Amino acid sequence: MKNKPFIKLFNTRYGNYIYDVNTNSVLTVKKETYDCLSKIMKSNELDESLYNEELINLEKQGYLKSKRPDIIELPETDNIEYYLTHRLQKLTLQVTQQCNFRCRYCHYTYGDDTLYHSHKSASMSWETAKEAIDFFAERTRDTKYVNIGFYGGEPLLKYDLIQKCIDYGNKVFEGKILSYALTTNGALLTVERTKYLIDNNVSILVSLDGPKEIHDKNRKLAIDGSGTFDLVYSNLEEIKETIPEYFSRISFNSVVDPSLDCSQINNFFACDLFKLQPINTTALQPTVGKGVYFSNEYVKNSKKSLLLAMLSQVGVFDAEELPKIAFNHYISFSSFNKQMNRFFEVPDRMGHSGPCKPGIFRLFVSIDGGLYPCERLKDTSDVMKIGTLNEGFDFEKVKYIYNVGYVCTDRCKNCWNIRHCKICATKINDGQCLSKELCAYECKYDTKLTEENLRQYMAISEVKKIIMGVN
Amino acid sequence: MNKIIVYPYSILFAPFLRHLSNLQKYEIIGAVMPGKLIKEEVDASFVDEGLKMNVPILTDFESRLNECDTVLWAEYDYDENESFYNKVLYQINYALDMGLNIICCQELSETIIESFKTKARKNNCEFKYIMDINDNFNDLQDYNGNVTVPVITVMGVTENCSKFETQLSISRIFKEKGYKVAQIGSRQACELLNIHSFPKFMINNQFSEIKKIELFRKYLIKLQSEENPDLIIVGIPGGIIPFNDKEKMHYGIFAYEIFNAIDSDYNIVNSWVDTYKNICKDLEKIVYYRYNTHIDAICLSNISVFNDHSIIDRQSLEYNVYNIKKIEDCIQNVDYNSIYNVLDESSMNRLVDNIINKLTN
């Protein structure tokens, strides 16, 4: 008995669509075809006699295949050992756990003790940093572009260590295209430090949530819990006034709290100081298993930003002139477009598309020399630890973390979202193991997200049709 | 015999160093790799996982200069790395100031070449620029007739698939068996190994494609007449098909011109090991319909493109360099008789035997 087609049905106000998993394409169909296929997909068995002419034609053109993967495993698993031995790309050093801020949404401030360490006074020694750089260097034989990042706590609390690492890195990686990255709260960013960092090819990312009333709501000084906006803003003003050519190379990250009105954020970043700067916005991440409150203003402005971004996609607006949040939506649309490459069919062996290769794209080294796949995780838990500087990589652990599909194989085999799923091990780590229950929870969220992306993807072409009268 | 240090060393120069050490033309002290990526001296084959060279990789340039009399300035990819390029210029100047000879395999501007030559003369040493090929093609008009000596071509599905290593390996094996080999290599610095580099008229925009085809035929006839070889090996630069929208691999234009200039007797196609399985069924058709010829052997390279979404916006391709097992596993799983492993000496010997078999039957 033939399996049902591997598809996902969805519709928008103006259209009825089939997302065909095998070919990774979206097919526009008539309402009666959509309804017919809906009935077929809901029944227990496939009854092809119910196929209408449109469905028969689609089948003849190579769509509606029922093929599903046999093995849920990312084919690049075969090359993991090679990558970990010769192709590391980015090293992130946790130079300190200390921080002069206590941001309300920071994992290290309000995390559960079993999942995150709280802010401590420990810092990385120069010996550990040097060992980490050497460890990384020995494993970059085939990598042309290498990057070293500095993370914390607040990394500028260890500015001397950062300078030592840069001096050493420049010698070790001579001949490669080397860059550095630093994420800072901006409180300790001076003119002199900015000049030094940028002259040494350090990309500086400053966390700034928006105007004072928004920024100060969540980003507090450790010493007395007061707001930090005035301190950070005055540093930035001084840098802009003194060395404007350097200021232009600073980027900003704004954590958007959906309980607040995000239109104020757009207005703030449209001011003279920031209007030419790259601004990235990230939504406040809920603690695993808990929700986030969305204010009415946020929802309204979010929808407005989405619409502006869609209109930019069809050429009504120049993307460069969009407000910052809308611009980030525009980038998301462009990124999703790139994922819609056409395929012949799903391979026999595949995993979902989301995860980066643990430790390879980014290797996070904790202050005591533990190796982790990224800085956005619970570094008190052994679940995500992929080795140590002394012992090297645990290859089998890396392969396990890379293949989230091992945790929920049967679900993934039949999941229409397999090409677009963004679940990574960090999201399903409950502190003890990679959790099947958390995977099921994240799966629901991720499939909804992809479905919404598909709707927006088709909505953009509908808008194009309406505005420009094109197909 | 000159004592040489190779600098700056990378995978780009590995085939040259491997075969240079076989030529026993120089005493090679070592190859200096930039940076400090290795802890102790390892064999120079470390960069390409190929056959051992018995040449150590060194990590410091200046301190080892007193052990040699010549610096071999190796070809290096300076793409986006101007600061390192300037460092190398500084180091070469330093070596000249010490009175060391320089053999230059890096393409340079006229101004820089002249400044180095001037400095060398002042310091009583030599700056030899081997990329400056005698491109005199005026006498080619006198060469008519046919190429009667067997011609073996080596092409790549793409660039960077070890086709130069294949050319050098089969050439060496043929010579060891006593054959006289004339060779046109696909790399500019071939002259270092006493091999003709790809003639410059083939990339000269002043000539039509028709003229290039005619000149290339005459060039081979000239080679045949002057060197009286038993066979000619022709390495074809570029790839035979574009890789994607950004990487065109010269659209296979050189292969098209060469196969219109000559009738080859044996054709070897090199392929990346990772992609071979995807394209093996179509490869024969591609070569036949594009170039009106057939594939006699596939040579798998341990190099493959690094095709990851993390670098999707980069300007140029990056490559993975696997070990020999990767090729062995692939060969075991493909259904094709005439497939060889570029890293395996016995496999390359079998390839040469196959060529001899075909050409003598």
Short mmCIF file of N, CA, C and O in Angstrom, two decimals, chain A residues 276-388:
data_model
loop_
_atom_site.label_atom_id
_atom_site.label_comp_id
_atom_site.label_asym_id
_atom_site.label_seq_id
_atom_site.Cartn_x
_atom_site.Cartn_y
_atom_site.Cartn_z
N LEU A 276 22.99 55.07 10.99
CA LEU A 276 23.81 54.40 9.98
C LEU A 276 24.47 53.12 10.51
O LEU A 276 25.24 52.48 9.80
N GLN A 277 24.17 52.79 11.76
CA GLN A 277 24.84 51.62 12.35
C GLN A 277 24.07 50.34 12.10
O GLN A 277 22.83 50.36 12.04
N PRO A 278 24.79 49.22 11.97
CA PRO A 278 24.06 47.94 11.90
C PRO A 278 23.43 47.63 13.26
O PRO A 278 24.13 47.64 14.28
N ILE A 279 22.14 47.40 13.24
CA ILE A 279 21.43 47.09 14.49
C ILE A 279 20.77 45.74 14.32
O ILE A 279 19.99 45.54 13.38
N ASN A 280 21.05 44.85 15.22
CA ASN A 280 20.41 43.54 15.19
C ASN A 280 19.41 43.47 16.34
O ASN A 280 19.71 43.93 17.43
N THR A 281 18.24 42.97 16.07
CA THR A 281 17.28 42.82 17.17
C THR A 281 17.04 41.34 17.39
O THR A 281 16.93 40.57 16.44
N THR A 282 17.01 40.96 18.64
CA THR A 282 16.67 39.57 18.95
C THR A 282 15.53 39.61 19.95
O THR A 282 15.50 40.44 20.85
N ALA A 283 14.61 38.68 19.77
CA ALA A 283 13.47 38.62 20.69
C ALA A 283 13.93 38.02 22.00
O ALA A 283 14.78 37.13 22.03
N LEU A 284 13.38 38.52 23.06
CA LEU A 284 13.69 37.98 24.38
C LEU A 284 13.34 36.51 24.38
O LEU A 284 12.22 36.13 24.03
N GLN A 285 14.29 35.68 24.78
CA GLN A 285 14.06 34.24 24.76
C GLN A 285 13.42 33.82 26.08
O GLN A 285 13.93 34.17 27.14
N PRO A 286 12.34 33.08 26.03
CA PRO A 286 11.75 32.59 27.28
C PRO A 286 12.62 31.51 27.89
O PRO A 286 13.36 30.84 27.16
N THR A 287 12.56 31.40 29.18
CA THR A 287 13.21 30.26 29.83
C THR A 287 12.51 29.00 29.34
O THR A 287 11.30 29.01 29.11
N VAL A 288 13.28 27.94 29.20
CA VAL A 288 12.73 26.70 28.64
C VAL A 288 11.48 26.26 29.39
O VAL A 288 11.48 26.16 30.61
N GLY A 289 10.41 26.03 28.65
CA GLY A 289 9.18 25.54 29.25
C GLY A 289 8.28 26.65 29.77
O GLY A 289 7.15 26.37 30.21
N LYS A 290 8.77 27.89 29.73
CA LYS A 290 7.93 29.01 30.22
C LYS A 290 7.63 29.96 29.08
O LYS A 290 8.32 29.96 28.06
N GLY A 291 6.60 30.77 29.25
CA GLY A 291 6.19 31.66 28.17
C GLY A 291 6.72 33.07 28.33
O GLY A 291 7.47 33.37 29.25
N VAL A 292 6.35 33.93 27.37
CA VAL A 292 6.72 35.34 27.42
C VAL A 292 5.44 36.16 27.18
O VAL A 292 4.61 35.77 26.37
N TYR A 293 5.28 37.27 27.88
CA TYR A 293 4.09 38.10 27.72
C TYR A 293 4.26 39.03 26.53
O TYR A 293 5.28 39.71 26.38
N PHE A 294 3.24 39.07 25.64
CA PHE A 294 3.25 39.95 24.46
C PHE A 294 2.25 41.07 24.69
O PHE A 294 1.05 40.82 24.83
N SER A 295 2.74 42.30 24.69
CA SER A 295 1.83 43.43 24.87
C SER A 295 1.08 43.71 23.57
O SER A 295 1.55 43.34 22.48
N ASN A 296 -0.07 44.40 23.69
CA ASN A 296 -0.85 44.75 22.48
C ASN A 296 -0.03 45.64 21.55
O ASN A 296 -0.08 45.48 20.33
N GLU A 297 0.71 46.57 22.15
CA GLU A 297 1.51 47.49 21.31
C GLU A 297 2.56 46.72 20.53
O GLU A 297 2.82 46.99 19.36
N TYR A 298 3.16 45.77 21.20
CA TYR A 298 4.20 44.97 20.55
C TYR A 298 3.61 44.21 19.36
O TYR A 298 4.17 44.19 18.26
N VAL A 299 2.47 43.58 19.60
CA VAL A 299 1.84 42.77 18.55
C VAL A 299 1.49 43.66 17.36
O VAL A 299 1.76 43.33 16.20
N LYS A 300 0.89 44.85 17.66
CA LYS A 300 0.50 45.77 16.59
C LYS A 300 1.72 46.22 15.78
O LYS A 300 1.72 46.15 14.55
N ASN A 301 2.76 46.65 16.48
CA ASN A 301 3.94 47.15 15.78
C ASN A 301 4.71 46.05 15.06
O ASN A 301 5.32 46.27 14.01
N SER A 302 4.64 44.89 15.63
CA SER A 302 5.29 43.75 14.99
C SER A 302 4.66 43.44 13.65
O SER A 302 5.34 43.17 12.65
N LYS A 303 3.32 43.48 13.63
CA LYS A 303 2.61 43.21 12.38
C LYS A 303 2.91 44.30 11.36
O LYS A 303 3.08 44.02 10.16
N LYS A 304 3.02 45.53 11.85
CA LYS A 304 3.33 46.65 10.95
C LYS A 304 4.73 46.45 10.34
O LYS A 304 4.93 46.63 9.14
N SER A 305 5.67 46.03 11.20
CA SER A 305 7.05 45.80 10.73
C SER A 305 7.07 44.70 9.68
O SER A 305 7.77 44.78 8.67
N LEU A 306 6.28 43.66 9.93
CA LEU A 306 6.21 42.54 9.00
C LEU A 306 5.71 43.01 7.63
O LEU A 306 6.24 42.64 6.59
N LEU A 307 4.66 43.83 7.68
CA LEU A 307 4.08 44.31 6.42
C LEU A 307 5.08 45.16 5.65
O LEU A 307 5.24 45.00 4.44
N LEU A 308 5.78 46.04 6.38
CA LEU A 308 6.78 46.88 5.72
C LEU A 308 7.87 46.01 5.08
O LEU A 308 8.32 46.27 3.97
N ALA A 309 8.27 44.98 5.81
CA ALA A 309 9.32 44.09 5.29
C ALA A 309 8.83 43.37 4.04
O ALA A 309 9.57 43.21 3.07
N MET A 310 7.56 42.95 4.05
CA MET A 310 7.01 42.26 2.88
C MET A 310 6.97 43.21 1.69
O MET A 310 7.31 42.83 0.57
N LEU A 311 6.55 44.42 1.93
CA LEU A 311 6.49 45.39 0.83
C LEU A 311 7.88 45.69 0.29
O LEU A 311 8.05 45.93 -0.90
N SER A 312 8.87 45.62 1.15
CA SER A 312 10.25 45.78 0.68
C SER A 312 10.69 44.63 -0.19
O SER A 312 11.41 44.80 -1.17
N GLN A 313 10.25 43.45 0.17
CA GLN A 313 10.61 42.26 -0.61
C GLN A 313 10.10 42.37 -2.04
O GLN A 313 10.72 41.84 -2.97
N VAL A 314 8.95 43.03 -2.22
CA VAL A 314 8.43 43.14 -3.58
C VAL A 314 8.83 44.47 -4.23
O VAL A 314 8.38 44.80 -5.32
N GLY A 315 9.69 45.21 -3.54
CA GLY A 315 10.27 46.39 -4.17
C GLY A 315 9.53 47.69 -3.94
O GLY A 315 9.87 48.72 -4.52
N VAL A 316 8.51 47.68 -3.07
CA VAL A 316 7.78 48.92 -2.82
C VAL A 316 8.64 49.90 -2.02
O VAL A 316 8.62 51.09 -2.24
N PHE A 317 9.40 49.36 -1.06
CA PHE A 317 10.32 50.20 -0.29
C PHE A 317 11.74 49.70 -0.49
O PHE A 317 11.98 48.54 -0.75
N ASP A 318 12.67 50.62 -0.32
CA ASP A 318 14.08 50.24 -0.28
C ASP A 318 14.35 49.66 1.11
O ASP A 318 14.08 50.33 2.12
N ALA A 319 14.88 48.46 1.16
CA ALA A 319 15.10 47.79 2.44
C ALA A 319 15.97 48.61 3.39
O ALA A 319 15.81 48.57 4.61
N GLU A 320 16.93 49.36 2.81
CA GLU A 320 17.84 50.15 3.66
C GLU A 320 17.11 51.22 4.45
O GLU A 320 17.61 51.71 5.45
N GLU A 321 15.93 51.60 3.99
CA GLU A 321 15.21 52.68 4.67
C GLU A 321 14.20 52.16 5.68
O GLU A 321 13.48 52.94 6.30
N LEU A 322 14.13 50.88 5.85
CA LEU A 322 13.17 50.32 6.79
C LEU A 322 13.58 50.62 8.23
O LEU A 322 14.77 50.67 8.53
N PRO A 323 12.60 50.76 9.13
CA PRO A 323 12.95 50.80 10.55
C PRO A 323 13.66 49.51 10.93
O PRO A 323 13.46 48.48 10.28
N LYS A 324 14.44 49.55 12.01
CA LYS A 324 15.36 48.44 12.30
C LYS A 324 14.67 47.10 12.48
O LYS A 324 15.13 46.08 11.99
N ILE A 325 13.56 47.08 13.21
CA ILE A 325 12.89 45.80 13.45
C ILE A 325 12.35 45.25 12.13
O ILE A 325 12.44 44.05 11.85
N ALA A 326 11.79 46.13 11.33
CA ALA A 326 11.29 45.70 10.02
C ALA A 326 12.44 45.20 9.16
O ALA A 326 12.29 44.22 8.42
N PHE A 327 13.60 45.84 9.26
CA PHE A 327 14.75 45.41 8.46
C PHE A 327 15.17 43.99 8.84
O PHE A 327 15.53 43.19 7.98
N ASN A 328 15.09 43.69 10.15
CA ASN A 328 15.43 42.33 10.57
C ASN A 328 14.43 41.31 10.03
O ASN A 328 14.81 40.19 9.69
N HIS A 329 13.18 41.70 9.93
CA HIS A 329 12.19 40.81 9.29
C HIS A 329 12.56 40.60 7.84
O HIS A 329 12.47 39.50 7.30
N TYR A 330 12.98 41.68 7.18
CA TYR A 330 13.38 41.61 5.77
C TYR A 330 14.51 40.61 5.58
O TYR A 330 14.50 39.79 4.67
N ILE A 331 15.49 40.68 6.51
CA ILE A 331 16.63 39.75 6.44
C ILE A 331 16.14 38.31 6.65
O ILE A 331 16.59 37.37 5.98
N SER A 332 15.17 38.13 7.57
CA SER A 332 14.62 36.79 7.80
C SER A 332 13.94 36.25 6.55
O SER A 332 14.08 35.07 6.21
N PHE A 333 13.20 37.12 5.87
CA PHE A 333 12.54 36.67 4.63
C PHE A 333 13.58 36.25 3.61
O PHE A 333 13.45 35.22 2.96
N SER A 334 14.61 37.07 3.47
CA SER A 334 15.65 36.76 2.47
C SER A 334 16.33 35.45 2.82
O SER A 334 16.64 34.64 1.95
N SER A 335 16.55 35.25 4.12
CA SER A 335 17.20 34.02 4.57
C SER A 335 16.30 32.82 4.28
O SER A 335 16.77 31.77 3.83
N PHE A 336 15.00 32.96 4.51
CA PHE A 336 14.09 31.85 4.23
C PHE A 336 14.03 31.57 2.73
O PHE A 336 13.99 30.41 2.30
N ASN A 337 14.05 32.62 1.92
CA ASN A 337 14.07 32.43 0.46
C ASN A 337 15.23 31.56 0.03
O ASN A 337 15.11 30.71 -0.85
N LYS A 338 16.37 31.78 0.69
CA LYS A 338 17.57 31.01 0.31
C LYS A 338 17.41 29.53 0.67
O LYS A 338 18.07 28.67 0.09
N GLN A 339 16.54 29.25 1.64
CA GLN A 339 16.34 27.86 2.03
C GLN A 339 15.41 27.13 1.08
O GLN A 339 15.22 25.92 1.20
N MET A 340 14.76 27.86 0.19
CA MET A 340 13.77 27.23 -0.68
C MET A 340 14.39 26.75 -1.99
O MET A 340 13.81 26.89 -3.06
N ASN A 341 15.59 26.15 -1.89
CA ASN A 341 16.20 25.54 -3.07
C ASN A 341 15.40 24.32 -3.46
O ASN A 341 14.93 23.57 -2.62
N ARG A 342 15.34 24.09 -4.73
CA ARG A 342 14.59 22.96 -5.26
C ARG A 342 15.42 21.70 -5.16
O ARG A 342 16.61 21.70 -5.43
N PHE A 343 14.77 20.58 -4.78
CA PHE A 343 15.46 19.29 -4.75
C PHE A 343 14.66 18.29 -5.59
O PHE A 343 13.49 18.50 -5.90
N PHE A 344 15.30 17.16 -5.87
CA PHE A 344 14.61 16.10 -6.60
C PHE A 344 13.72 15.31 -5.63
O PHE A 344 12.53 15.10 -5.88
N GLU A 345 14.31 14.87 -4.54
CA GLU A 345 13.55 14.16 -3.51
C GLU A 345 14.40 14.11 -2.23
O GLU A 345 15.58 14.43 -2.26
N VAL A 346 13.76 13.69 -1.15
CA VAL A 346 14.53 13.56 0.10
C VAL A 346 15.50 12.39 -0.04
O VAL A 346 15.18 11.38 -0.65
N PRO A 347 16.70 12.55 0.51
CA PRO A 347 17.64 11.43 0.43
C PRO A 347 17.26 10.32 1.41
O PRO A 347 16.43 10.52 2.29
N ASP A 348 17.88 9.15 1.25
CA ASP A 348 17.59 8.03 2.15
C ASP A 348 18.04 8.36 3.57
O ASP A 348 17.44 7.92 4.54
N ARG A 349 19.13 9.09 3.63
CA ARG A 349 19.69 9.39 4.94
C ARG A 349 19.76 10.90 5.08
O ARG A 349 20.41 11.58 4.32
N MET A 350 19.03 11.42 6.04
CA MET A 350 19.09 12.86 6.24
C MET A 350 18.72 13.22 7.67
O MET A 350 18.12 12.42 8.39
N GLY A 351 19.12 14.39 8.06
CA GLY A 351 18.70 14.92 9.34
C GLY A 351 18.05 16.27 9.08
O GLY A 351 18.01 16.73 7.94
N HIS A 352 17.57 16.91 10.09
CA HIS A 352 16.96 18.22 9.84
C HIS A 352 18.04 19.28 9.71
O HIS A 352 19.19 19.07 10.11
N SER A 353 17.64 20.37 9.13
CA SER A 353 18.63 21.32 8.61
C SER A 353 19.24 22.23 9.65
O SER A 353 20.24 22.87 9.42
N GLY A 354 18.62 22.31 10.83
CA GLY A 354 18.94 23.36 11.78
C GLY A 354 20.34 23.43 12.35
O GLY A 354 20.96 24.48 12.34
N PRO A 355 20.86 22.34 12.90
CA PRO A 355 22.03 22.49 13.76
C PRO A 355 23.32 22.83 13.02
O PRO A 355 23.54 22.39 11.91
N CYS A 356 24.15 23.63 13.68
CA CYS A 356 25.51 23.82 13.18
C CYS A 356 26.31 22.61 13.67
O CYS A 356 25.86 21.85 14.50
N LYS A 357 27.51 22.48 13.14
CA LYS A 357 28.34 21.33 13.55
C LYS A 357 28.98 21.70 14.89
O LYS A 357 29.80 22.62 14.95
N PRO A 358 28.65 20.98 15.95
CA PRO A 358 29.08 21.39 17.29
C PRO A 358 30.59 21.48 17.42
O PRO A 358 31.31 20.54 17.05
N GLY A 359 31.04 22.59 17.90
CA GLY A 359 32.47 22.78 18.11
C GLY A 359 33.21 23.21 16.87
O GLY A 359 34.31 23.75 16.94
N ILE A 360 32.61 23.03 15.72
CA ILE A 360 33.33 23.28 14.47
C ILE A 360 33.05 24.69 14.00
O ILE A 360 33.96 25.48 13.79
N PHE A 361 31.79 25.02 13.86
CA PHE A 361 31.46 26.39 13.49
C PHE A 361 31.83 27.33 14.64
O PHE A 361 32.31 28.43 14.44
N ARG A 362 31.57 26.88 15.87
CA ARG A 362 31.91 27.70 17.02
C ARG A 362 32.35 26.78 18.16
O ARG A 362 31.64 25.84 18.51
N LEU A 363 33.52 27.05 18.71
CA LEU A 363 34.01 26.29 19.84
C LEU A 363 34.11 27.24 21.03
O LEU A 363 34.87 28.21 21.01
N PHE A 364 33.33 26.95 22.04
CA PHE A 364 33.31 27.79 23.25
C PHE A 364 34.19 27.13 24.30
O PHE A 364 34.01 25.95 24.60
N VAL A 365 35.12 27.89 24.84
CA VAL A 365 36.00 27.37 25.89
C VAL A 365 35.68 28.09 27.18
O VAL A 365 35.78 29.33 27.25
N SER A 366 35.28 27.34 28.19
CA SER A 366 34.92 27.94 29.47
C SER A 366 36.18 28.31 30.25
O SER A 366 37.29 27.92 29.87
N ILE A 367 36.01 29.02 31.32
CA ILE A 367 37.17 29.55 32.04
C ILE A 367 38.12 28.45 32.52
O ILE A 367 39.31 28.67 32.68
N ASP A 368 37.56 27.25 32.75
CA ASP A 368 38.41 26.16 33.23
C ASP A 368 38.82 25.19 32.11
O ASP A 368 39.25 24.08 32.38
N GLY A 369 38.62 25.61 30.86
CA GLY A 369 39.11 24.79 29.75
C GLY A 369 38.15 23.72 29.26
O GLY A 369 38.55 22.79 28.55
N GLY A 370 36.89 23.81 29.66
CA GLY A 370 35.89 22.89 29.12
C GLY A 370 35.50 23.31 27.70
O GLY A 370 35.52 24.51 27.39
N LEU A 371 35.17 22.35 26.87
CA LEU A 371 34.82 22.65 25.47
C LEU A 371 33.33 22.46 25.27
O LEU A 371 32.76 21.41 25.66
N TYR A 372 32.69 23.44 24.65
CA TYR A 372 31.25 23.42 24.43
C TYR A 372 30.95 23.91 23.02
O TYR A 372 31.74 24.65 22.45
N PRO A 373 29.77 23.58 22.48
CA PRO A 373 29.45 23.98 21.11
C PRO A 373 29.13 25.46 20.95
O PRO A 373 29.26 25.99 19.86
N CYS A 374 28.64 26.08 21.99
CA CYS A 374 28.43 27.53 21.87
C CYS A 374 28.26 28.15 23.23
O CYS A 374 28.14 27.46 24.24
N GLU A 375 28.23 29.48 23.24
CA GLU A 375 28.18 30.20 24.52
C GLU A 375 26.76 30.29 25.07
O GLU A 375 26.55 30.64 26.21
N ARG A 376 25.78 29.92 24.23
CA ARG A 376 24.39 30.09 24.66
C ARG A 376 23.87 28.82 25.31
O ARG A 376 22.87 28.25 24.89
N LEU A 377 24.60 28.32 26.29
CA LEU A 377 24.13 27.08 26.85
C LEU A 377 24.51 26.97 28.32
O LEU A 377 25.11 27.86 28.89
N LYS A 378 24.13 25.87 28.87
CA LYS A 378 24.28 25.69 30.30
C LYS A 378 25.64 25.05 30.55
O LYS A 378 25.81 23.85 30.38
N ASP A 379 26.62 25.88 30.92
CA ASP A 379 27.96 25.32 31.03
C ASP A 379 28.24 24.66 32.37
O ASP A 379 29.37 24.35 32.70
N THR A 380 27.18 24.48 33.19
CA THR A 380 27.40 23.66 34.39
C THR A 380 26.97 22.23 34.13
O THR A 380 27.16 21.36 34.95
N SER A 381 26.38 22.01 32.97
CA SER A 381 25.85 20.67 32.69
C SER A 381 26.80 19.92 31.77
O SER A 381 27.28 20.46 30.78
N ASP A 382 27.03 18.65 32.08
CA ASP A 382 27.93 17.85 31.25
C ASP A 382 27.29 17.41 29.95
O ASP A 382 27.97 16.89 29.07
N VAL A 383 25.99 17.61 29.84
CA VAL A 383 25.26 17.13 28.65
C VAL A 383 25.86 17.70 27.37
O VAL A 383 26.01 17.01 26.38
N MET A 384 26.20 18.99 27.44
CA MET A 384 26.67 19.65 26.22
C MET A 384 28.20 19.77 26.17
O MET A 384 28.74 20.37 25.26
N LYS A 385 28.87 19.21 27.14
CA LYS A 385 30.33 19.32 27.15
C LYS A 385 30.89 18.35 26.11
O LYS A 385 30.55 17.17 26.10
N ILE A 386 31.74 18.84 25.23
CA ILE A 386 32.23 18.00 24.13
C ILE A 386 33.72 17.71 24.26
O ILE A 386 34.36 17.23 23.33
N GLY A 387 34.27 18.02 25.45
CA GLY A 387 35.66 17.69 25.66
C GLY A 387 36.32 18.69 26.58
O GLY A 387 35.66 19.55 27.18
N THR A 388 37.63 18.56 26.70
CA THR A 388 38.42 19.53 27.47
C THR A 388 39.71 19.81 26.70
O THR A 388 40.10 19.02 25.83
#
